[in-house]
XYZ file of C-alpha atoms in Angstrom:
740
model
C -5.798 -18.835 -21.112
C -6.054 -20.473 -23.727
C -8.272 -20.974 -27.472
C -10.733 -23.731 -27.823
C -10.947 -24.252 -31.510
C -13.492 -25.039 -33.890
C -13.669 -26.305 -37.346
C -16.188 -27.509 -39.702
C -15.261 -31.163 -41.477
C -16.673 -29.534 -44.622
C -14.986 -26.124 -45.800
C -17.612 -23.682 -47.388
C -15.560 -21.931 -49.858
C -14.042 -23.299 -52.953
C -10.953 -21.721 -52.732
C -8.611 -20.004 -50.094
C -10.190 -17.449 -47.539
C -8.630 -14.394 -48.222
C -10.205 -12.464 -45.107
C -13.022 -12.658 -42.295
C -14.750 -9.523 -40.499
C -17.534 -9.499 -38.135
C -20.762 -7.600 -37.992
C -22.222 -8.717 -34.198
C -20.614 -11.096 -31.761
C -22.772 -13.739 -33.571
C -22.044 -12.913 -37.236
C -19.489 -13.286 -39.322
C -18.723 -12.731 -42.786
C -15.808 -14.049 -45.099
C -14.313 -13.874 -48.751
C -12.448 -15.941 -50.492
C -10.644 -16.654 -53.876
C -13.704 -18.535 -55.099
C -15.612 -14.506 -55.206
C -17.699 -15.581 -53.002
C -18.698 -13.784 -49.675
C -20.457 -16.017 -47.386
C -22.775 -15.016 -44.360
C -22.426 -17.373 -40.852
C -24.623 -17.595 -38.317
C -23.064 -19.030 -35.342
C -26.494 -19.285 -32.990
C -27.593 -21.671 -35.782
C -24.669 -22.991 -37.448
C -25.757 -21.693 -40.932
C -24.117 -20.714 -44.190
C -25.237 -18.345 -46.633
C -24.270 -17.058 -50.196
C -24.533 -13.378 -50.241
C -22.404 -12.103 -52.933
C -20.686 -13.949 -56.174
C -17.777 -11.238 -57.129
C -16.668 -11.405 -60.307
C -14.368 -13.302 -61.865
C -11.218 -11.019 -62.157
C -11.741 -9.606 -58.040
C -9.970 -11.527 -56.019
C -10.629 -9.746 -51.983
C -7.858 -9.473 -49.711
C -8.995 -7.695 -47.065
C -12.513 -6.451 -45.289
C -13.543 -3.548 -42.926
C -17.177 -3.352 -41.319
C -18.365 0.359 -40.561
C -19.049 0.877 -37.577
C -16.075 -0.982 -36.040
C -18.440 -1.419 -32.897
C -16.425 -1.902 -29.890
C -18.738 0.628 -28.004
C -22.048 0.549 -30.107
C -25.369 0.437 -28.536
C -27.268 -3.239 -28.146
C -29.301 -2.646 -31.184
C -26.879 -1.383 -33.308
C -24.714 -3.685 -35.688
C -22.257 -2.913 -38.582
C -23.949 -1.496 -41.596
C -21.718 -0.951 -44.395
C -18.332 -2.433 -45.221
C -15.392 -2.020 -47.428
C -13.583 -4.611 -49.631
C -10.188 -4.607 -51.177
C -8.836 -6.739 -53.978
C -5.729 -8.002 -54.821
C -4.694 -5.352 -57.626
C -4.848 -2.739 -54.441
C -1.677 -1.198 -52.849
C 0.391 -3.163 -55.569
C 0.758 0.225 -57.086
C 3.140 1.413 -54.028
C -0.018 4.058 -53.328
C -2.088 4.968 -50.492
C -5.327 6.747 -51.088
C -7.837 8.409 -48.779
C -11.117 7.887 -50.145
C -15.065 8.955 -48.411
C -17.491 6.786 -47.685
C -19.137 7.185 -51.034
C -16.559 6.268 -53.336
C -14.815 9.825 -53.483
C -11.322 9.852 -54.087
C -9.906 12.533 -51.559
C -6.388 12.310 -51.637
C -3.274 10.038 -52.289
C -1.430 10.112 -48.531
C 1.687 8.467 -50.138
C 3.307 7.083 -53.250
C 6.489 4.433 -53.287
C 8.237 1.740 -55.117
C 7.225 -1.377 -53.110
C 3.416 -2.548 -52.660
C 1.835 -1.753 -49.566
C 0.747 -5.375 -47.967
C -1.080 -4.073 -44.579
C -2.582 -0.187 -43.375
C -3.735 0.568 -39.776
C -5.551 3.820 -39.221
C -4.076 5.393 -35.628
C -5.983 5.572 -32.922
C -6.777 9.282 -33.301
C -7.485 9.042 -37.034
C -4.810 11.330 -37.699
C -2.360 9.165 -38.829
C -1.721 5.926 -41.056
C 0.882 2.889 -40.320
C 1.510 1.392 -43.703
C 4.112 -1.405 -44.743
C 7.258 -0.592 -47.239
C 9.167 -3.904 -47.312
C 10.943 -4.254 -44.832
C 10.311 -0.818 -43.497
C 6.987 0.435 -41.534
C 5.930 4.485 -41.460
C 3.931 6.267 -39.766
C 2.669 9.219 -41.749
C 0.167 12.266 -40.704
C -2.620 13.450 -43.025
C -1.256 16.899 -41.904
C 0.498 18.463 -44.279
C 4.250 18.848 -43.774
C 3.705 17.053 -40.337
C 7.249 14.690 -39.863
C 6.461 11.542 -40.816
C 8.449 8.797 -38.715
C 10.109 5.714 -40.728
C 12.051 2.921 -39.369
C 13.383 -0.676 -39.711
C 11.255 -3.039 -38.219
C 11.861 -6.744 -39.409
C 14.573 -8.685 -41.809
C 11.929 -9.685 -44.078
C 8.914 -8.472 -45.789
C 6.074 -7.309 -43.646
C 3.071 -8.696 -44.117
C 0.743 -7.601 -42.070
C 0.138 -4.590 -39.270
C -2.372 -3.356 -36.306
C -2.607 -0.925 -34.445
C -4.912 -0.514 -31.361
C -6.683 2.719 -29.965
C -6.953 1.740 -26.398
C -3.072 0.911 -26.056
C -1.735 2.805 -28.452
C 0.610 0.224 -29.203
C 1.323 -1.211 -33.054
C 1.589 -4.500 -34.349
C 3.815 -6.173 -37.123
C 4.027 -9.607 -38.640
C 6.792 -10.407 -41.491
C 8.136 -13.342 -43.394
C 10.891 -13.269 -40.651
C 8.702 -15.523 -39.135
C 8.521 -12.907 -36.136
C 5.889 -10.873 -34.942
C 6.849 -7.632 -32.565
C 5.027 -5.242 -30.561
C 6.312 -1.351 -30.978
C 4.614 2.119 -29.386
C 3.947 4.414 -31.187
C 7.319 6.398 -31.305
C 8.672 3.063 -33.352
C 10.269 1.948 -30.130
C 10.193 -1.927 -29.985
C 8.473 -2.861 -26.675
C 8.933 -6.898 -27.534
C 10.012 -9.593 -30.441
C 8.821 -13.294 -30.938
C 11.569 -15.770 -31.438
C 11.672 -17.241 -35.148
C 8.805 -19.357 -35.878
C 8.752 -22.293 -38.733
C 7.061 -20.263 -40.798
C 6.215 -16.524 -41.901
C 3.683 -14.919 -39.921
C 0.829 -14.135 -41.840
C -1.291 -12.468 -39.700
C -1.577 -10.323 -36.584
C -5.134 -8.654 -34.500
C -5.722 -6.768 -31.542
C -8.457 -7.733 -29.524
C -10.749 -4.532 -29.283
C -9.854 -3.659 -25.616
C -5.914 -3.954 -26.424
C -5.233 -6.527 -23.511
C -4.890 -9.506 -26.170
C -3.504 -9.958 -29.655
C -4.115 -12.697 -31.522
C -1.372 -14.322 -34.461
C -1.707 -16.580 -37.314
C 0.545 -18.692 -39.072
C 1.106 -22.138 -40.879
C -1.173 -24.528 -39.140
C -0.518 -22.079 -36.002
C -2.996 -19.722 -34.066
C -1.410 -17.904 -30.947
C -3.007 -15.997 -27.993
C -1.138 -13.383 -26.728
C -0.570 -10.751 -23.513
C -0.444 -7.059 -25.082
C 3.182 -7.058 -23.893
C 3.760 -9.798 -26.354
C 4.303 -13.010 -24.233
C 2.228 -16.031 -25.342
C -1.220 -17.386 -23.661
C -1.488 -20.447 -25.988
C -0.380 -22.229 -29.301
C -2.820 -23.956 -31.219
C -2.518 -25.979 -33.892
C -5.239 -26.237 -36.189
C -5.233 -28.119 -39.653
C -5.678 -24.599 -41.548
C -3.166 -24.054 -43.894
C -2.236 -20.580 -43.664
C -4.260 -18.400 -41.597
C -3.898 -15.173 -43.791
C -6.532 -13.087 -41.740
C -7.612 -12.359 -38.254
C -10.832 -10.768 -36.943
C -11.484 -10.391 -33.351
C -15.498 -10.791 -32.406
C -17.075 -7.620 -30.994
C -17.222 -8.881 -27.560
C -13.452 -9.914 -27.478
C -14.799 -13.387 -26.467
C -13.714 -14.634 -29.663
C -11.574 -14.903 -33.160
C -12.237 -15.888 -36.661
C -9.429 -16.797 -38.792
C -9.101 -16.714 -42.987
C -7.074 -20.073 -44.073
C -5.481 -21.206 -46.380
C -6.685 -24.397 -47.050
C -10.607 -22.965 -47.893
C -11.939 -23.131 -44.006
C -13.277 -20.407 -41.697
C -11.606 -21.432 -37.928
C -13.392 -20.088 -34.914
C -11.329 -20.007 -31.620
C -12.978 -18.851 -28.216
C -10.930 -17.615 -25.516
C -11.531 -20.151 -21.928
C -9.699 -20.665 -19.505
C -9.369 -16.866 -18.756
C -8.453 -17.031 -14.536
C -8.771 -14.367 -11.940
C -7.358 -14.222 -7.990
C -7.717 -12.708 -5.455
C -6.930 -13.370 -1.728
C -7.839 -17.313 -1.394
C -10.561 -17.768 -4.592
C -9.584 -18.538 -8.239
C -12.209 -17.966 -10.075
C -11.300 -19.697 -13.958
C -13.691 -19.539 -16.882
C -14.080 -23.196 -17.860
C -16.795 -22.164 -20.822
C -18.023 -19.669 -22.515
C -21.199 -19.391 -19.987
C -19.629 -21.257 -17.031
C -17.022 -20.153 -14.533
C -15.620 -22.084 -11.271
C -14.489 -20.573 -8.220
C -12.246 -22.265 -5.884
C -11.458 -21.120 -2.233
C -7.792 -22.674 -2.421
C -7.992 -22.766 1.871
C -10.528 -25.586 1.838
C -10.484 -26.658 -1.633
C -14.259 -25.922 -2.180
C -15.415 -25.811 -5.332
C -18.898 -23.564 -6.725
C -20.217 -23.198 -10.875
C -21.464 -20.494 -11.540
C -23.444 -21.083 -14.794
C -24.865 -17.975 -17.144
C -28.030 -17.369 -19.301
C -25.135 -15.794 -21.854
C -22.016 -15.645 -22.405
C -19.436 -14.307 -19.956
C -17.834 -11.085 -21.663
C -15.611 -9.568 -18.811
C -15.209 -10.053 -15.345
C -13.332 -8.327 -12.045
C -12.424 -10.266 -8.953
C -11.840 -7.386 -5.620
C -12.754 -6.087 -2.031
C -14.899 -9.620 -1.300
C -16.783 -9.432 -4.785
C -16.693 -11.047 -8.365
C -18.685 -8.762 -11.056
C -19.292 -10.159 -13.979
C -20.837 -9.105 -17.493
C -22.643 -10.779 -20.090
C -23.573 -10.136 -23.217
C -26.643 -8.857 -21.711
C -26.402 -8.439 -17.848
C -24.522 -8.117 -14.594
C -23.789 -10.463 -11.679
C -22.498 -8.936 -8.577
C -21.445 -12.222 -6.436
C -20.578 -12.157 -2.849
C -16.994 -14.280 -1.783
C -19.511 -15.104 1.207
C -22.460 -16.129 -1.165
C -21.646 -17.575 -4.334
C -25.247 -19.218 -4.841
C -27.506 -16.062 -4.742
C -25.785 -13.309 -7.232
C -27.499 -9.810 -7.809
C -28.755 -9.817 -11.479
C -29.680 -6.442 -13.523
C -29.783 -5.817 -16.892
C -26.732 -3.695 -18.808
C -28.052 -0.319 -20.238
C -25.506 -0.190 -23.211
C -23.840 -2.457 -25.480
C -20.419 -4.835 -24.444
C -18.777 -4.034 -21.430
C -15.049 -3.364 -22.111
C -13.774 -2.457 -18.483
C -14.793 -3.301 -15.269
C -13.112 -1.875 -12.452
C -14.016 -2.290 -8.254
C -13.438 -0.100 -4.851
C -14.340 -0.515 -1.999
C -17.769 0.189 -1.847
C -18.707 0.120 -5.341
C -17.677 -0.763 -9.056
C -17.368 1.058 -12.436
C -18.785 -0.256 -15.858
C -17.632 1.155 -19.267
C -18.899 0.479 -22.469
C -20.158 2.366 -25.756
C -22.931 4.157 -24.091
C -20.490 5.686 -20.973
C -19.189 5.351 -17.833
C -21.642 3.961 -15.296
C -21.208 3.533 -11.329
C -23.141 0.560 -9.444
C -23.145 0.067 -5.707
C -22.819 -3.711 -4.661
C -26.221 -4.108 -3.797
C -26.888 -3.271 -8.008
C -27.660 -0.078 -7.025
C -27.361 2.941 -9.699
C -25.142 5.467 -8.595
C -23.741 8.010 -11.450
C -22.459 8.255 -14.549
C -20.123 10.788 -15.140
C -19.221 12.875 -18.448
C -17.260 15.332 -20.058
C -17.381 16.935 -23.681
C -15.533 14.778 -26.568
C -15.174 11.534 -23.908
C -14.234 8.510 -25.693
C -15.374 5.061 -23.620
C -13.690 3.260 -26.247
C -10.241 3.616 -25.926
C -10.444 3.965 -21.637
C -8.288 1.078 -20.114
C -7.223 0.579 -16.285
C -4.150 2.830 -16.965
C -6.610 5.798 -17.972
C -9.438 5.811 -15.458
C -9.233 5.258 -11.670
C -11.663 4.388 -8.719
C -11.618 4.841 -5.137
C -14.653 5.132 -2.766
C -15.014 8.825 -3.455
C -13.221 9.715 -6.349
C -13.072 8.955 -10.313
C -10.456 9.513 -12.189
C -10.029 9.831 -16.214
C -7.364 10.863 -18.182
C -8.680 13.307 -21.302
C -7.832 11.985 -24.846
C -8.030 15.186 -26.536
C -5.409 16.540 -24.030
C -3.164 14.091 -22.395
C -1.871 15.932 -19.933
C -5.094 16.693 -18.163
C -7.104 14.550 -15.708
C -11.039 14.497 -15.483
C -12.070 14.507 -11.459
C -15.269 13.343 -10.327
C -17.407 12.646 -7.387
C -18.602 8.967 -7.254
C -21.801 10.101 -5.963
C -22.832 12.482 -7.716
C -20.804 12.033 -11.620
C -20.284 15.769 -10.969
C -16.684 17.254 -11.149
C -14.861 17.282 -8.144
C -14.242 20.532 -6.336
C -15.065 23.887 -8.230
C -14.788 21.596 -11.249
C -10.931 22.424 -12.532
C -8.886 19.739 -14.111
C -6.082 17.959 -13.120
C -3.350 19.844 -15.380
C 0.029 18.686 -15.354
C 3.201 19.911 -18.106
C 3.901 16.391 -19.537
C 0.899 14.095 -21.081
C 0.101 11.551 -18.323
C 0.704 7.697 -19.076
C -1.112 5.850 -16.955
C -3.151 7.121 -13.329
C -4.397 5.421 -9.893
C -6.149 7.089 -6.613
C -5.318 6.013 -3.913
C -7.958 3.697 -1.809
C -8.315 4.706 1.668
C -8.899 7.748 4.192
C -11.305 11.259 3.737
C -12.243 12.297 1.020
C -10.409 15.617 1.956
C -7.147 13.724 1.711
C -7.512 12.238 -1.368
C -4.442 11.469 -3.372
C -3.920 10.474 -7.133
C -0.348 9.552 -7.771
C 0.470 9.346 -12.339
C 3.344 8.659 -14.238
C 3.866 10.715 -17.295
C 5.799 10.071 -20.848
C 9.200 11.078 -19.507
C 8.497 7.645 -16.850
C 8.239 10.012 -13.901
C 6.032 9.669 -10.998
C 4.011 12.176 -9.551
C 1.267 12.484 -6.902
C -1.284 15.618 -5.849
C -4.579 16.057 -4.288
C -7.304 15.689 -5.767
C -9.260 18.345 -4.038
C -9.438 21.012 -5.749
C -11.111 24.229 -4.292
C -9.349 27.620 -5.900
C -5.623 27.494 -5.152
C -3.641 25.230 -7.358
C -2.784 21.825 -5.470
C 0.762 21.082 -5.250
C 1.992 18.308 -7.452
C 4.928 16.663 -6.301
C 7.720 14.135 -8.050
C 8.357 11.175 -5.939
C 10.197 9.470 -8.495
C 11.922 8.480 -11.557
C 12.199 6.144 -14.183
C 8.892 4.396 -13.087
C 7.442 1.961 -14.973
C 4.758 0.501 -13.331
C 2.501 1.288 -9.765
C -0.117 0.672 -7.426
C -1.668 1.273 -4.438
C -2.437 -0.773 -1.393
C -6.408 -1.981 -1.126
C -6.018 -1.698 2.910
C -4.204 1.318 3.218
C -2.196 4.434 1.256
C 0.623 2.195 0.297
C 2.183 2.799 -2.914
C 4.541 0.485 -5.155
C 6.355 0.702 -8.070
C 9.009 -0.494 -10.389
C 12.003 2.018 -10.946
C 14.700 1.425 -12.995
C 16.366 -1.459 -11.440
C 14.737 -1.198 -8.344
C 11.116 -2.271 -6.675
C 10.274 0.590 -4.360
C 7.794 0.803 -1.988
C 6.561 4.400 -0.332
C 5.029 3.657 3.061
C 4.000 6.707 3.529
C 3.511 9.221 0.254
C 2.469 12.200 2.089
C 5.756 12.481 3.745
C 6.388 14.677 0.421
C 4.154 17.283 1.758
C 4.851 17.146 5.247
C 9.078 16.712 5.225
C 10.699 15.959 2.167
C 14.267 15.573 3.571
C 12.867 12.311 5.255
C 11.262 10.832 2.479
C 14.235 8.705 1.439
C 13.754 7.051 5.019
C 10.261 5.747 4.525
C 11.138 3.895 1.534
C 11.498 0.521 0.728
C 13.652 -1.090 -2.067
C 15.048 -4.356 -3.487
C 17.036 -4.982 -6.495
C 14.302 -5.460 -9.555
C 16.999 -7.273 -11.837
C 15.180 -10.760 -11.272
C 11.751 -9.441 -12.508
C 13.649 -9.154 -16.220
C 12.793 -6.384 -18.895
C 9.302 -5.005 -18.747
C 7.913 -6.421 -15.701
C 4.541 -4.571 -14.644
C 2.475 -4.820 -11.308
C -0.624 -6.662 -11.180
C -2.432 -6.317 -7.386
C -1.250 -4.800 -4.122
C -3.505 -6.773 -1.790
C -2.470 -6.893 1.687
C 1.104 -7.097 1.925
C 1.744 -9.029 -1.061
C 3.077 -7.507 -4.231
C 2.259 -9.853 -8.014
C 4.540 -8.619 -10.215
C 4.234 -10.682 -13.781
C 7.531 -10.404 -15.882
C 7.939 -10.113 -19.587
C 7.552 -13.919 -20.035
C 4.325 -13.989 -18.342
C 5.917 -16.011 -15.094
C 3.419 -14.335 -12.299
C 6.379 -13.391 -8.962
C 4.953 -12.690 -5.256
C 6.949 -10.363 -2.911
C 5.854 -10.058 0.528
C 7.130 -6.607 1.915
C 7.195 -6.023 5.802
C 3.033 -6.131 7.569
C 4.500 -3.216 10.088
C 2.945 -0.263 8.142
C 0.194 -0.979 7.384
C -0.392 -1.662 10.982
C 0.902 1.802 11.935
C -1.629 3.101 9.006
C -4.290 1.555 11.056
C -2.963 2.959 13.994
C -2.490 6.710 12.911
C -6.453 6.856 11.460
C -7.797 5.742 14.737
C -5.297 8.083 16.505
C -3.671 5.512 18.537
C -0.635 7.406 18.749
C 0.743 5.450 21.818
C 0.136 1.994 20.367
C 1.943 3.479 17.364
C 4.764 4.537 19.170
C 4.806 1.303 21.119
C 4.539 -0.893 17.574
C 7.964 1.446 16.779
C 9.638 0.582 19.831
C 8.984 -3.089 18.904
C 9.986 -3.217 15.734
C 12.676 -0.959 15.334
C 13.395 0.105 12.164
C 13.966 3.587 10.530
C 11.994 3.310 8.366
C 8.944 2.918 11.003
C 9.567 5.655 13.024
C 10.863 8.039 9.748
C 6.654 7.106 8.757
C 5.416 7.952 12.411
C 7.625 10.855 12.448
C 5.721 12.396 9.104
C 2.198 11.311 10.338
C 2.667 12.767 13.340
C 3.143 15.756 11.723
C 0.066 15.815 9.072
C -1.829 15.079 11.912
C -0.444 17.660 14.486
C 0.319 15.589 17.089
C 3.720 16.848 18.154
C 4.299 14.995 21.214
C 4.570 11.941 18.883
C 6.130 13.620 16.279
C 9.142 15.143 18.939
C 9.483 11.245 20.059
C 9.751 10.111 16.234
C 12.021 12.267 15.336
C 14.192 11.917 17.921
C 14.397 8.126 17.133
C 15.698 8.972 13.856
C 18.230 11.373 15.118
C 17.282 14.553 13.606
C 18.058 16.383 16.352
C 17.437 20.051 14.919
C 13.959 19.016 14.152
C 13.158 18.093 18.015
C 14.561 21.142 18.919
C 12.183 23.331 16.241
C 9.918 20.901 17.527
C 10.247 21.864 21.556
C 10.626 25.866 20.283
C 7.202 25.430 18.844
C 5.721 24.422 22.534
C 6.868 27.425 24.129
C 4.794 29.442 21.398
C 2.142 31.772 23.641
C -0.629 31.155 21.000
C -2.119 28.331 19.064
C -2.211 30.381 16.185
C 1.251 31.101 16.061
C 1.769 27.031 17.075
C 0.016 26.494 13.932
C 1.897 28.632 11.698
C 5.074 27.417 12.348
C 3.934 23.714 11.791
C 2.572 24.781 8.427
C 6.156 26.022 7.889
C 8.042 22.933 9.608
C 5.996 21.215 6.465
C 7.277 24.208 4.185
C 3.412 25.832 3.415
C 4.683 29.545 4.246
C 1.767 31.081 2.371
C -0.667 29.469 4.620
C 0.954 29.950 7.823
C 1.208 33.620 7.431
C -2.640 33.814 6.704
C -3.041 31.769 10.041
C -1.164 34.406 11.629
C -2.555 37.147 9.430
C -6.275 35.858 10.304
C -5.378 35.993 13.980
C -4.488 39.544 13.752
C -1.076 38.762 14.590
C 0.396 41.106 11.903
C 3.634 40.924 13.661
C 4.185 37.258 13.789
C 3.740 37.265 9.929
C 6.145 40.023 9.120
C 9.098 38.444 11.329
C 8.776 34.843 9.787
C 9.154 36.424 6.644
C 12.135 38.271 7.691
C 13.398 34.821 9.616
C 12.989 33.136 5.980
C 14.591 36.348 4.000
C 12.221 36.882 2.313
C 12.437 40.800 2.432
C 10.422 42.165 -0.027
C 7.282 39.823 1.027
C 8.338 41.796 4.759
C 8.462 45.081 3.592
C 5.057 44.567 1.922
C 3.230 43.357 5.330
C 4.810 46.073 7.196
C 3.251 49.199 4.900
C -0.178 47.196 4.005
C -0.779 47.286 7.768
C 1.167 50.107 8.771
C 2.746 48.467 11.386
C 6.698 47.518 12.264
C 8.283 49.242 8.986
C 11.336 50.280 11.197
C 11.461 46.992 12.558
C 12.162 44.865 9.098
C 14.350 47.661 8.424
C 16.646 47.282 11.321
C 16.740 43.753 10.226
C 17.587 44.215 6.506
C 20.219 46.514 8.003
C 21.631 44.367 10.250
C 21.294 41.392 7.341
C 23.423 43.346 5.261
C 26.349 44.752 7.560
C 26.749 41.204 8.127
C 27.536 40.255 4.757
C 29.469 44.423 4.284
C 26.707 44.826 1.807
C 24.923 48.147 0.341
C 21.087 48.873 0.416
C 20.242 48.492 -3.435
C 16.333 47.725 -3.212
C 14.501 51.026 -4.105
C 11.624 50.227 -2.213
C 14.388 49.751 1.394
C 15.789 53.112 0.185
C 12.515 54.892 0.329
C 11.667 53.658 3.453
C 14.780 54.521 5.302
C 14.675 57.900 3.601
C 15.226 60.086 7.061
C 14.310 57.175 9.484
C 16.780 56.750 12.047
C 16.738 52.790 13.447
C 15.932 52.357 17.322
C 16.577 49.190 18.386
C 15.838 49.031 22.048
C 12.503 51.087 20.363
C 12.194 48.001 18.322
C 12.704 45.472 20.807
C 10.272 47.140 23.084
C 7.845 46.774 19.974
C 8.458 43.099 20.048
C 8.190 42.635 23.681
C 5.145 44.482 23.665
C 3.804 41.875 20.664
C 4.784 38.813 22.395
C 3.018 40.026 25.552
C -0.437 41.119 23.979
C -0.456 37.785 21.830
C 0.247 35.836 25.404
C -2.568 37.929 27.013
C -4.897 37.228 24.229
C -4.305 33.917 24.264
C -4.699 33.564 27.868
C -8.119 35.478 28.130
C -9.877 34.783 24.746
C -12.095 31.550 24.825
C -11.125 28.125 23.561
C -9.982 29.316 20.421
C -9.931 26.961 17.137
C -7.098 24.671 18.317
C -6.397 23.611 14.741
C -6.033 20.158 16.431
C -2.794 20.535 18.065
C -1.422 17.823 20.369
C 1.117 18.269 22.978
């Protein structure tokens, strides 16, 4: 990626240009120390003087309203605020209404304020105080955050509403990236001259840096895509166009410099797509070196290449190309304004713009448009929205502990409409891509950097949210099977079968692949996980490709097709504990206990093999099912299966075996059976430890009751006989998918 610079031969201003601002993607205003405001039309290359300011006003900054990422096509910025050189020198920060009424003085200090920026939620203000940065909430008595950010005076700040990251530039010749808690994420090497300007692209993926004869394009993590050296003097102010495709810079040598972002690159399998010009893409197939050129009517704004399709949004239209045929794209008009995000799944893709979220099939058919109260599409990105074949997940900005879940087919809330709620703020979400809707899982990282997984199914009971890992910085699901990878502190980890946490947590460590991640340096990021290749971008921008074993993906494929014999044969061929552990968990999840027994034996889990054997001898399908559920730790579900089948004694017995004494007695009293059995086992339990009964309920029911073990054993024998007879005489009942 690089910047294509354009600069007029003769400047349009007579003095230093102090600030610039876009109204649309093709119209810009510039202000100068010559007191003139000039309008630039980029379509016609014409300029015109709009206003001549009084001689005592020297403009220093310009902001248009509305800010327009996400405005509709027909609207444009209508009013702007212009500040002059006497503002901020008094060390005060004041908040004004749009009509010019003073609302409040937020801060007063002894040093000049050179730059301010609103927080993403407009409830905080970031400003400079010499070498310090200060975040001041608008609420009175709220905690103020202040830290030393630079070794020289800070000249410029910017705070992005999408990624919530802060940029700062200083006279110490450095630019830095911070999170909203003031923690440093990136610090540049010292430049030759002070950094005079920084600005985020609207979508928060890129930022631009300006200095003397210098324009730099950077990734949000800090590393540089491109460094240009235009003859501009100091670039004192930078503004991004509404669509994020170009920047304008106010220059010390009276010029306005324009730069288009070109040579963006997208890769998928053997295809590489490059934006060579504003309206032209080049597609290269690296297998046979075939090259195709794609021409567009309007400038390209966003693109995404995945699942054998290239989706391109221009300023007015959306193009869908199949990798099998680059000559005949499907084209449709966009509903609203600038597309800020494209996400792809196997069957369809998602477009996000200022008007909403729109789901389309690859044939161009509109499918749905999910909505929820207070939804702000202008701050959504790939970390806060996730798409699978049947589900759309969106992290709420108003309450960051909540995830909204929608059906792709209707755009309506999933299940019974219950939201997914977590105890901490959520940073990043990702839906798995394969399998049935009922098994769909979502993984997410919270602010403590803990990784969790849960089912997206939301019917009645609370779905369990289970922790998978700690200190996880980035994650990605595989595109062809439900394998998850992540960077965990100093390790690269692959969860070959994350569902193991729901089936048998004990063997989860045996289903992982781990390797040292120190070679990836600080703050690496997973770019993609396609096939058996993981692509990781290091903090310096370089890409590293890691190949993982192809066998777990083949195992997933066999299991999803119920080819259990092939799965066992594969594990015997590979001879790896990881594979056997995955197969054991997969078999229990699919209730194929014969395969589970083989797999557990292969990893030396003898106690579990014995337990599976004991399940085989149980007289009824319901009992077998209940014990398999218990095996996976689903005690309540196991009890429910037995009670629904009328096997009350068996439901009481599993609670006795687990020492759930309160529940065992509760069931016995409720169904008026086996109260003496519960009391007898409780008494035996207490005698073993030499204890006396202290539980009031047990004392109450034990009063006047003689424990007769002969009678109890006879009753139990009768229950088992009854269950066996019932099982053999009844019609083939629900077999719960059990396989032996």
